[in-house]
mmCIF file of N, CA and C in Angstrom:
data_model
loop_
_atom_site.group_PDB
_atom_site.id
_atom_site.type_symbol
_atom_site.label_atom_id
_atom_site.label_comp_id
_atom_site.label_asym_id
_atom_site.label_seq_id
_atom_site.Cartn_x
_atom_site.Cartn_y
_atom_site.Cartn_z
ATOM 1 N N MET A 1 0.844 -1.185 0.000
ATOM 2 C CA MET A 1 0.000 0.000 0.000
ATOM 3 C C MET A 1 0.889 1.249 0.000
ATOM 4 N N THR A 2 0.504 2.251 -0.764
ATOM 5 C CA THR A 2 1.249 3.489 -0.876
ATOM 6 C C THR A 2 1.091 4.321 0.392
ATOM 7 N N GLU A 3 2.211 4.850 0.852
ATOM 8 C CA GLU A 3 2.197 5.737 2.010
ATOM 9 C C GLU A 3 1.495 7.037 1.641
ATOM 10 N N ARG A 4 0.588 7.477 2.507
ATOM 11 C CA ARG A 4 -0.044 8.792 2.353
ATOM 12 C C ARG A 4 -0.085 9.435 3.728
ATOM 13 N N ARG A 5 0.548 10.607 3.827
ATOM 14 C CA ARG A 5 0.516 11.288 5.119
ATOM 15 C C ARG A 5 0.494 12.781 4.911
ATOM 16 N N ALA A 6 -0.176 13.439 5.850
ATOM 17 C CA ALA A 6 -0.299 14.892 5.811
ATOM 18 C C ALA A 6 0.811 15.525 6.630
ATOM 19 N N ILE A 7 1.304 16.643 6.139
ATOM 20 C CA ILE A 7 2.301 17.448 6.842
ATOM 21 C C ILE A 7 1.632 18.773 7.178
ATOM 22 N N LEU A 8 1.638 19.130 8.451
ATOM 23 C CA LEU A 8 1.026 20.374 8.914
ATOM 24 C C LEU A 8 2.108 21.355 9.341
ATOM 25 N N SER A 9 1.902 22.637 9.065
ATOM 26 C CA SER A 9 2.902 23.650 9.413
ATOM 27 C C SER A 9 2.557 24.380 10.698
ATOM 28 N N GLY A 10 1.325 24.245 11.143
ATOM 29 C CA GLY A 10 0.889 25.014 12.297
ATOM 30 C C GLY A 10 0.155 26.290 11.908
ATOM 31 N N SER A 11 -0.005 26.523 10.613
ATOM 32 C CA SER A 11 -0.746 27.687 10.147
ATOM 33 C C SER A 11 -2.193 27.589 10.615
ATOM 34 N N THR A 12 -2.723 28.694 11.087
ATOM 35 C CA THR A 12 -4.129 28.689 11.496
ATOM 36 C C THR A 12 -5.038 28.431 10.303
ATOM 37 N N PHE A 13 -4.587 28.772 9.087
ATOM 38 C CA PHE A 13 -5.395 28.534 7.898
ATOM 39 C C PHE A 13 -5.658 27.040 7.699
ATOM 40 N N GLU A 14 -4.667 26.205 7.967
ATOM 41 C CA GLU A 14 -4.846 24.759 7.791
ATOM 42 C C GLU A 14 -5.981 24.240 8.670
ATOM 43 N N GLU A 15 -6.033 24.712 9.887
ATOM 44 C CA GLU A 15 -7.085 24.293 10.812
ATOM 45 C C GLU A 15 -8.439 24.879 10.405
ATOM 46 N N GLN A 16 -8.454 26.157 10.074
ATOM 47 C CA GLN A 16 -9.715 26.835 9.755
ATOM 48 C C GLN A 16 -10.341 26.323 8.464
ATOM 49 N N ILE A 17 -9.515 26.012 7.482
ATOM 50 C CA ILE A 17 -10.024 25.614 6.172
ATOM 51 C C ILE A 17 -10.096 24.095 6.035
ATOM 52 N N GLY A 18 -9.195 23.379 6.706
ATOM 53 C CA GLY A 18 -9.201 21.924 6.657
ATOM 54 C C GLY A 18 -8.329 21.342 5.565
ATOM 55 N N TYR A 19 -7.073 21.753 5.524
ATOM 56 C CA TYR A 19 -6.142 21.202 4.534
ATOM 57 C C TYR A 19 -4.784 21.020 5.187
ATOM 58 N N ALA A 20 -3.859 20.397 4.464
ATOM 59 C CA ALA A 20 -2.498 20.171 4.950
ATOM 60 C C ALA A 20 -1.529 21.029 4.141
ATOM 61 N N ARG A 21 -0.442 21.443 4.773
ATOM 62 C CA ARG A 21 0.606 22.182 4.060
ATOM 63 C C ARG A 21 1.125 21.336 2.906
ATOM 64 N N ALA A 22 1.267 20.037 3.156
ATOM 65 C CA ALA A 22 1.736 19.137 2.105
ATOM 66 C C ALA A 22 1.151 17.750 2.349
ATOM 67 N N VAL A 23 1.088 16.981 1.275
ATOM 68 C CA VAL A 23 0.673 15.592 1.365
ATOM 69 C C VAL A 23 1.740 14.752 0.682
ATOM 70 N N VAL A 24 2.242 13.763 1.410
ATOM 71 C CA VAL A 24 3.172 12.791 0.849
ATOM 72 C C VAL A 24 2.319 11.626 0.373
ATOM 73 N N ASP A 25 2.444 11.293 -0.900
ATOM 74 C CA ASP A 25 1.698 10.184 -1.492
ATOM 75 C C ASP A 25 2.695 9.311 -2.236
ATOM 76 N N GLY A 26 3.222 8.311 -1.516
ATOM 77 C CA GLY A 26 4.271 7.484 -2.097
ATOM 78 C C GLY A 26 5.518 8.316 -2.317
ATOM 79 N N GLU A 27 6.003 8.329 -3.545
ATOM 80 C CA GLU A 27 7.209 9.109 -3.845
ATOM 81 C C GLU A 27 6.901 10.578 -4.136
ATOM 82 N N TRP A 28 5.618 10.923 -4.277
ATOM 83 C CA TRP A 28 5.224 12.285 -4.617
ATOM 84 C C TRP A 28 4.925 13.118 -3.382
ATOM 85 N N VAL A 29 5.319 14.386 -3.445
ATOM 86 C CA VAL A 29 5.023 15.350 -2.385
ATOM 87 C C VAL A 29 4.319 16.532 -3.036
ATOM 88 N N HIS A 30 3.089 16.778 -2.600
ATOM 89 C CA HIS A 30 2.267 17.872 -3.114
ATOM 90 C C HIS A 30 2.230 18.950 -2.035
ATOM 91 N N VAL A 31 2.873 20.085 -2.302
ATOM 92 C CA VAL A 31 2.890 21.180 -1.332
ATOM 93 C C VAL A 31 1.810 22.181 -1.728
ATOM 94 N N SER A 32 0.904 22.452 -0.806
ATOM 95 C CA SER A 32 -0.189 23.394 -1.043
ATOM 96 C C SER A 32 0.347 24.774 -1.381
ATOM 97 N N GLY A 33 -0.520 25.581 -1.987
ATOM 98 C CA GLY A 33 -0.170 26.973 -2.197
ATOM 99 C C GLY A 33 0.251 27.573 -0.864
ATOM 100 N N THR A 34 1.452 28.136 -0.842
ATOM 101 C CA THR A 34 2.076 28.602 0.391
ATOM 102 C C THR A 34 2.353 30.090 0.264
ATOM 103 N N THR A 35 1.922 30.841 1.260
ATOM 104 C CA THR A 35 2.091 32.290 1.218
ATOM 105 C C THR A 35 3.239 32.725 2.125
ATOM 106 N N GLY A 36 3.432 34.031 2.192
ATOM 107 C CA GLY A 36 4.554 34.599 2.925
ATOM 108 C C GLY A 36 4.319 34.816 4.407
ATOM 109 N N PHE A 37 3.305 34.165 4.966
ATOM 110 C CA PHE A 37 3.111 34.276 6.404
ATOM 111 C C PHE A 37 4.216 33.539 7.149
ATOM 112 N N ASP A 38 4.707 34.144 8.211
ATOM 113 C CA ASP A 38 5.569 33.451 9.169
ATOM 114 C C ASP A 38 4.599 32.731 10.098
ATOM 115 N N TYR A 39 4.531 31.418 9.995
ATOM 116 C CA TYR A 39 3.511 30.667 10.712
ATOM 117 C C TYR A 39 3.712 30.672 12.223
ATOM 118 N N ALA A 40 4.921 30.943 12.672
ATOM 119 C CA ALA A 40 5.166 31.006 14.124
ATOM 120 C C ALA A 40 4.478 32.225 14.733
ATOM 121 N N THR A 41 4.452 33.322 13.981
ATOM 122 C CA THR A 41 3.882 34.565 14.508
ATOM 123 C C THR A 41 2.594 34.974 13.788
ATOM 124 N N MET A 42 2.280 34.286 12.673
ATOM 125 C CA MET A 42 1.149 34.617 11.799
ATOM 126 C C MET A 42 1.201 36.088 11.376
ATOM 127 N N THR A 43 2.419 36.536 11.040
ATOM 128 C CA THR A 43 2.622 37.872 10.498
ATOM 129 C C THR A 43 3.089 37.731 9.048
ATOM 130 N N ILE A 44 2.928 38.808 8.283
ATOM 131 C CA ILE A 44 3.341 38.799 6.883
ATOM 132 C C ILE A 44 3.909 40.173 6.534
ATOM 133 N N SER A 45 5.005 40.176 5.788
ATOM 134 C CA SER A 45 5.633 41.424 5.349
ATOM 135 C C SER A 45 4.759 42.110 4.300
ATOM 136 N N ASP A 46 4.925 43.420 4.160
ATOM 137 C CA ASP A 46 4.253 44.162 3.089
ATOM 138 C C ASP A 46 5.024 44.057 1.771
ATOM 139 N N ASP A 47 6.260 43.571 1.821
ATOM 140 C CA ASP A 47 7.146 43.529 0.658
ATOM 141 C C ASP A 47 7.034 42.185 -0.069
ATOM 142 N N VAL A 48 6.756 42.213 -1.372
ATOM 143 C CA VAL A 48 6.559 40.978 -2.129
ATOM 144 C C VAL A 48 7.816 40.110 -2.154
ATOM 145 N N VAL A 49 9.002 40.719 -2.225
ATOM 146 C CA VAL A 49 10.237 39.929 -2.263
ATOM 147 C C VAL A 49 10.441 39.216 -0.922
ATOM 148 N N GLU A 50 10.187 39.911 0.178
ATOM 149 C CA GLU A 50 10.271 39.259 1.495
ATOM 150 C C GLU A 50 9.220 38.165 1.619
ATOM 151 N N GLN A 51 8.033 38.392 1.065
ATOM 152 C CA GLN A 51 7.013 37.350 1.089
ATOM 153 C C GLN A 51 7.467 36.126 0.301
ATOM 154 N N ALA A 52 8.087 36.340 -0.854
ATOM 155 C CA ALA A 52 8.578 35.215 -1.656
ATOM 156 C C ALA A 52 9.606 34.404 -0.874
ATOM 157 N N GLU A 53 10.530 35.101 -0.208
ATOM 158 C CA GLU A 53 11.529 34.398 0.619
ATOM 159 C C GLU A 53 10.848 33.558 1.700
ATOM 160 N N GLN A 54 9.849 34.143 2.377
ATOM 161 C CA GLN A 54 9.163 33.415 3.444
ATOM 162 C C GLN A 54 8.367 32.242 2.879
ATOM 163 N N CYS A 55 7.741 32.428 1.726
ATOM 164 C CA CYS A 55 7.054 31.303 1.069
ATOM 165 C C CYS A 55 8.007 30.127 0.906
ATOM 166 N N LEU A 56 9.188 30.426 0.404
ATOM 167 C CA LEU A 56 10.151 29.366 0.112
ATOM 168 C C LEU A 56 10.721 28.749 1.381
ATOM 169 N N ARG A 57 10.875 29.530 2.436
ATOM 170 C CA ARG A 57 11.283 28.943 3.727
ATOM 171 C C ARG A 57 10.186 28.015 4.245
ATOM 172 N N ASN A 58 8.930 28.434 4.098
ATOM 173 C CA ASN A 58 7.814 27.585 4.528
ATOM 174 C C ASN A 58 7.764 26.292 3.710
ATOM 175 N N ILE A 59 7.990 26.413 2.413
ATOM 176 C CA ILE A 59 7.999 25.232 1.543
ATOM 177 C C ILE A 59 9.171 24.328 1.902
ATOM 178 N N ARG A 60 10.339 24.913 2.166
ATOM 179 C CA ARG A 60 11.501 24.101 2.555
ATOM 180 C C ARG A 60 11.190 23.285 3.804
ATOM 181 N N ALA A 61 10.515 23.875 4.779
ATOM 182 C CA ALA A 61 10.166 23.149 6.003
ATOM 183 C C ALA A 61 9.280 21.948 5.679
ATOM 184 N N ALA A 62 8.301 22.137 4.787
ATOM 185 C CA ALA A 62 7.422 21.024 4.406
ATOM 186 C C ALA A 62 8.192 19.956 3.642
ATOM 187 N N LEU A 63 9.050 20.366 2.715
ATOM 188 C CA LEU A 63 9.851 19.394 1.958
ATOM 189 C C LEU A 63 10.773 18.608 2.875
ATOM 190 N N THR A 64 11.384 19.292 3.828
ATOM 191 C CA THR A 64 12.276 18.621 4.773
ATOM 192 C C THR A 64 11.516 17.558 5.563
ATOM 193 N N GLU A 65 10.322 17.913 6.036
ATOM 194 C CA GLU A 65 9.515 16.944 6.778
ATOM 195 C C GLU A 65 9.102 15.775 5.895
ATOM 196 N N ALA A 66 8.984 16.017 4.586
ATOM 197 C CA ALA A 66 8.634 14.968 3.636
ATOM 198 C C ALA A 66 9.854 14.180 3.161
ATOM 199 N N GLU A 67 11.013 14.508 3.724
ATOM 200 C CA GLU A 67 12.274 13.836 3.409
ATOM 201 C C GLU A 67 12.710 14.055 1.963
ATOM 202 N N CYS A 68 12.575 15.319 1.525
ATOM 203 C CA CYS A 68 13.126 15.686 0.231
ATOM 204 C C CYS A 68 13.594 17.139 0.291
ATOM 205 N N THR A 69 14.105 17.637 -0.824
ATOM 206 C CA THR A 69 14.672 18.982 -0.869
ATOM 207 C C THR A 69 14.171 19.705 -2.119
ATOM 208 N N PHE A 70 14.595 20.940 -2.287
ATOM 209 C CA PHE A 70 14.258 21.679 -3.501
ATOM 210 C C PHE A 70 14.807 20.977 -4.737
ATOM 211 N N ALA A 71 15.879 20.222 -4.604
ATOM 212 C CA ALA A 71 16.428 19.487 -5.748
ATOM 213 C C ALA A 71 15.448 18.448 -6.274
ATOM 214 N N ASP A 72 14.463 18.060 -5.472
ATOM 215 C CA ASP A 72 13.460 17.077 -5.877
ATOM 216 C C ASP A 72 12.221 17.717 -6.508
ATOM 217 N N VAL A 73 12.150 19.038 -6.530
ATOM 218 C CA VAL A 73 10.974 19.734 -7.068
ATOM 219 C C VAL A 73 10.956 19.597 -8.591
ATOM 220 N N VAL A 74 9.812 19.151 -9.120
ATOM 221 C CA VAL A 74 9.663 18.975 -10.564
ATOM 222 C C VAL A 74 8.722 20.011 -11.178
ATOM 223 N N ARG A 75 7.879 20.646 -10.357
ATOM 224 C CA ARG A 75 6.956 21.666 -10.863
ATOM 225 C C ARG A 75 6.737 22.716 -9.793
ATOM 226 N N VAL A 76 6.665 23.967 -10.234
ATOM 227 C CA VAL A 76 6.349 25.086 -9.337
ATOM 228 C C VAL A 76 5.298 25.959 -10.011
ATOM 229 N N ARG A 77 4.383 26.451 -9.194
ATOM 230 C CA ARG A 77 3.343 27.358 -9.699
ATOM 231 C C ARG A 77 3.366 28.610 -8.828
ATOM 232 N N TYR A 78 3.451 29.767 -9.494
ATOM 233 C CA TYR A 78 3.454 31.066 -8.819
ATOM 234 C C TYR A 78 2.105 31.732 -9.055
ATOM 235 N N LEU A 79 1.496 32.231 -8.003
ATOM 236 C CA LEU A 79 0.203 32.905 -8.088
ATOM 237 C C LEU A 79 0.378 34.304 -7.502
ATOM 238 N N LEU A 80 0.051 35.314 -8.281
ATOM 239 C CA LEU A 80 0.204 36.695 -7.824
ATOM 240 C C LEU A 80 -1.002 37.525 -8.248
ATOM 241 N N PRO A 81 -1.499 38.392 -7.371
ATOM 242 C CA PRO A 81 -2.583 39.297 -7.748
ATOM 243 C C PRO A 81 -2.129 40.389 -8.722
ATOM 244 N N ASP A 82 -0.855 40.770 -8.653
ATOM 245 C CA ASP A 82 -0.337 41.870 -9.473
ATOM 246 C C ASP A 82 0.863 41.376 -10.283
ATOM 247 N N ARG A 83 0.715 41.288 -11.596
ATOM 248 C CA ARG A 83 1.806 40.767 -12.445
ATOM 249 C C ARG A 83 3.079 41.583 -12.315
ATOM 250 N N GLU A 84 2.950 42.865 -11.953
ATOM 251 C CA GLU A 84 4.126 43.725 -11.796
ATOM 252 C C GLU A 84 4.997 43.283 -10.616
ATOM 253 N N ASP A 85 4.446 42.525 -9.693
ATOM 254 C CA ASP A 85 5.213 42.043 -8.538
ATOM 255 C C ASP A 85 6.083 40.835 -8.862
ATOM 256 N N PHE A 86 5.868 40.204 -10.020
ATOM 257 C CA PHE A 86 6.594 38.963 -10.309
ATOM 258 C C PHE A 86 8.077 39.201 -10.582
ATOM 259 N N GLU A 87 8.393 40.112 -11.463
ATOM 260 C CA GLU A 87 9.802 40.318 -11.835
ATOM 261 C C GLU A 87 10.704 40.678 -10.656
ATOM 262 N N PRO A 88 10.270 41.499 -9.695
ATOM 263 C CA PRO A 88 11.147 41.758 -8.549
ATOM 264 C C PRO A 88 11.507 40.485 -7.767
ATOM 265 N N CYS A 89 10.695 39.453 -7.892
ATOM 266 C CA CYS A 89 10.944 38.194 -7.176
ATOM 267 C C CYS A 89 11.919 37.275 -7.914
ATOM 268 N N TRP A 90 12.190 37.543 -9.179
ATOM 269 C CA TRP A 90 13.010 36.642 -9.970
ATOM 270 C C TRP A 90 14.354 36.297 -9.344
ATOM 271 N N PRO A 91 15.107 37.244 -8.780
ATOM 272 C CA PRO A 91 16.389 36.857 -8.173
ATOM 273 C C PRO A 91 16.211 35.852 -7.026
ATOM 274 N N VAL A 92 15.174 36.023 -6.226
ATOM 275 C CA VAL A 92 14.895 35.085 -5.127
ATOM 276 C C VAL A 92 14.559 33.710 -5.701
ATOM 277 N N LEU A 93 13.687 33.691 -6.699
ATOM 278 C CA LEU A 93 13.273 32.417 -7.283
ATOM 279 C C LEU A 93 14.445 31.720 -7.958
ATOM 280 N N ARG A 94 15.288 32.478 -8.640
ATOM 281 C CA ARG A 94 16.461 31.896 -9.292
ATOM 282 C C ARG A 94 17.418 31.303 -8.262
ATOM 283 N N ARG A 95 17.550 31.976 -7.103
ATOM 284 C CA ARG A 95 18.445 31.456 -6.060
ATOM 285 C C ARG A 95 17.966 30.094 -5.553
ATOM 286 N N TRP A 96 16.656 29.930 -5.400
ATOM 287 C CA TRP A 96 16.104 28.682 -4.857
ATOM 288 C C TRP A 96 15.939 27.607 -5.931
ATOM 289 N N PHE A 97 15.629 27.997 -7.174
ATOM 290 C CA PHE A 97 15.295 27.021 -8.219
ATOM 291 C C PHE A 97 16.252 27.002 -9.401
ATOM 292 N N GLY A 98 17.218 27.917 -9.457
ATOM 293 C CA GLY A 98 18.080 28.049 -10.628
ATOM 294 C C GLY A 98 18.818 26.793 -11.022
ATOM 295 N N ASP A 99 19.277 26.017 -10.053
ATOM 296 C CA ASP A 99 19.985 24.769 -10.367
ATOM 297 C C ASP A 99 19.028 23.608 -10.593
ATOM 298 N N VAL A 100 17.795 23.754 -10.151
ATOM 299 C CA VAL A 100 16.808 22.675 -10.217
ATOM 300 C C VAL A 100 16.067 22.682 -11.550
ATOM 301 N N ARG A 101 15.697 23.867 -11.996
ATOM 302 C CA ARG A 101 14.980 24.079 -13.253
ATOM 303 C C ARG A 101 13.686 23.261 -13.356
ATOM 304 N N PRO A 102 12.765 23.425 -12.384
ATOM 305 C CA PRO A 102 11.487 22.717 -12.487
ATOM 306 C C PRO A 102 10.609 23.349 -13.578
ATOM 307 N N ALA A 103 9.622 22.595 -14.040
ATOM 308 C CA ALA A 103 8.593 23.189 -14.899
ATOM 309 C C ALA A 103 7.905 24.257 -14.061
ATOM 310 N N ALA A 104 7.512 25.376 -14.682
ATOM 311 C CA ALA A 104 6.970 26.492 -13.901
ATOM 312 C C ALA A 104 5.844 27.189 -14.656
ATOM 313 N N THR A 105 4.898 27.698 -13.877
ATOM 314 C CA THR A 105 3.791 28.493 -14.402
ATOM 315 C C THR A 105 3.560 29.655 -13.460
ATOM 316 N N MET A 106 3.264 30.834 -14.026
ATOM 317 C CA MET A 106 2.877 31.999 -13.230
ATOM 318 C C MET A 106 1.477 32.394 -13.646
ATOM 319 N N LEU A 107 0.601 32.550 -12.655
ATOM 320 C CA LEU A 107 -0.778 32.955 -12.899
ATOM 321 C C LEU A 107 -1.079 34.242 -12.147
ATOM 322 N N VAL A 108 -1.845 35.114 -12.756
ATOM 323 C CA VAL A 108 -2.325 36.315 -12.087
ATOM 324 C C VAL A 108 -3.749 36.020 -11.632
ATOM 325 N N CYS A 109 -3.974 36.132 -10.321
ATOM 326 C CA CYS A 109 -5.292 35.822 -9.763
ATOM 327 C C CYS A 109 -5.420 36.456 -8.382
ATOM 328 N N GLY A 110 -6.623 36.504 -7.883
ATOM 329 C CA GLY A 110 -6.837 36.984 -6.532
ATOM 330 C C GLY A 110 -6.385 35.946 -5.520
ATOM 331 N N LEU A 111 -5.935 36.400 -4.363
ATOM 332 C CA LEU A 111 -5.537 35.503 -3.282
ATOM 333 C C LEU A 111 -6.495 35.690 -2.106
ATOM 334 N N ALA A 112 -6.447 34.783 -1.152
ATOM 335 C CA ALA A 112 -7.436 34.720 -0.074
ATOM 336 C C ALA A 112 -7.426 35.931 0.849
ATOM 337 N N ASP A 113 -6.298 36.601 0.977
ATOM 338 C CA ASP A 113 -6.146 37.706 1.924
ATOM 339 C C ASP A 113 -5.476 38.852 1.168
ATOM 340 N N PRO A 114 -5.970 40.063 1.262
ATOM 341 C CA PRO A 114 -5.374 41.167 0.493
ATOM 342 C C PRO A 114 -3.925 41.471 0.866
ATOM 343 N N ARG A 115 -3.455 41.010 2.019
ATOM 344 C CA ARG A 115 -2.051 41.213 2.395
ATOM 345 C C ARG A 115 -1.117 40.293 1.602
ATOM 346 N N MET A 116 -1.649 39.211 1.058
ATOM 347 C CA MET A 116 -0.845 38.237 0.314
ATOM 348 C C MET A 116 -0.521 38.778 -1.068
ATOM 349 N N LYS A 117 0.779 38.797 -1.397
ATOM 350 C CA LYS A 117 1.212 39.304 -2.697
ATOM 351 C C LYS A 117 1.748 38.210 -3.602
ATOM 352 N N ILE A 118 2.032 37.033 -3.028
ATOM 353 C CA ILE A 118 2.509 35.897 -3.815
ATOM 354 C C ILE A 118 2.153 34.620 -3.065
ATOM 355 N N GLU A 119 1.819 33.606 -3.839
ATOM 356 C CA GLU A 119 1.578 32.270 -3.297
ATOM 357 C C GLU A 119 2.328 31.309 -4.205
ATOM 358 N N ILE A 120 2.981 30.316 -3.610
ATOM 359 C CA ILE A 120 3.786 29.368 -4.388
ATOM 360 C C ILE A 120 3.394 27.959 -3.991
ATOM 361 N N GLU A 121 3.185 27.105 -4.994
ATOM 362 C CA GLU A 121 2.962 25.686 -4.714
ATOM 363 C C GLU A 121 3.976 24.877 -5.504
ATOM 364 N N VAL A 122 4.367 23.731 -4.954
ATOM 365 C CA VAL A 122 5.336 22.879 -5.658
ATOM 366 C C VAL A 122 4.900 21.427 -5.578
ATOM 367 N N TYR A 123 5.417 20.691 -6.549
ATOM 368 C CA TYR A 123 5.285 19.229 -6.587
ATOM 369 C C TYR A 123 6.700 18.697 -6.626
ATOM 370 N N ALA A 124 6.966 17.732 -5.799
ATOM 371 C CA ALA A 124 8.298 17.131 -5.759
ATOM 372 C C ALA A 124 8.162 15.612 -5.827
ATOM 373 N N ARG A 125 9.184 14.967 -6.350
ATOM 374 C CA ARG A 125 9.253 13.509 -6.347
ATOM 375 C C ARG A 125 10.474 13.118 -5.541
ATOM 376 N N ARG A 126 10.218 12.461 -4.412
ATOM 377 C CA ARG A 126 11.316 12.081 -3.530
ATOM 378 C C ARG A 126 12.322 11.234 -4.296
ATOM 379 N N GLY A 127 13.577 11.625 -4.169
ATOM 380 C CA GLY A 127 14.643 10.913 -4.863
ATOM 381 C C GLY A 127 14.871 11.380 -6.291
ATOM 382 N N ALA A 128 14.123 12.402 -6.752
ATOM 383 C CA ALA A 128 14.275 12.882 -8.132
ATOM 384 C C ALA A 128 15.661 13.457 -8.376
ATOM 385 N N SER A 129 16.293 13.936 -7.308
ATOM 386 C CA SER A 129 17.606 14.573 -7.471
ATOM 387 C C SER A 129 18.723 13.537 -7.580
ATOM 388 N N GLY A 130 18.366 12.271 -7.483
ATOM 389 C CA GLY A 130 19.395 11.241 -7.656
ATOM 390 C C GLY A 130 19.831 10.711 -6.347
#
């Protein structure tokens, strides 16, 4: 039987809405759309670049708990309410994904909270990095 387990970050959103930060399903790890909230304090920066960094730290924590790394990420999806906010994030995204080169999509859409300027979700395959 395939292993399936939920990974929780402690975000109040997970409890209020009823979802997991990530789900491990066999070799696959599905990380939910992750925003720039610092889940320890439930605070969020006003700066989109700082939010992107925090998103990726939050995702790293979920990947680590799932026993994989950014090197195992095969797909990333960026969601932003304002397309003008995407390019300032490119150096941050390149630092985290530049050597990995996952398939990527950027969508412009509304997010759940007006303070959120970027949301990132990833799919990883454990052991994909070799």
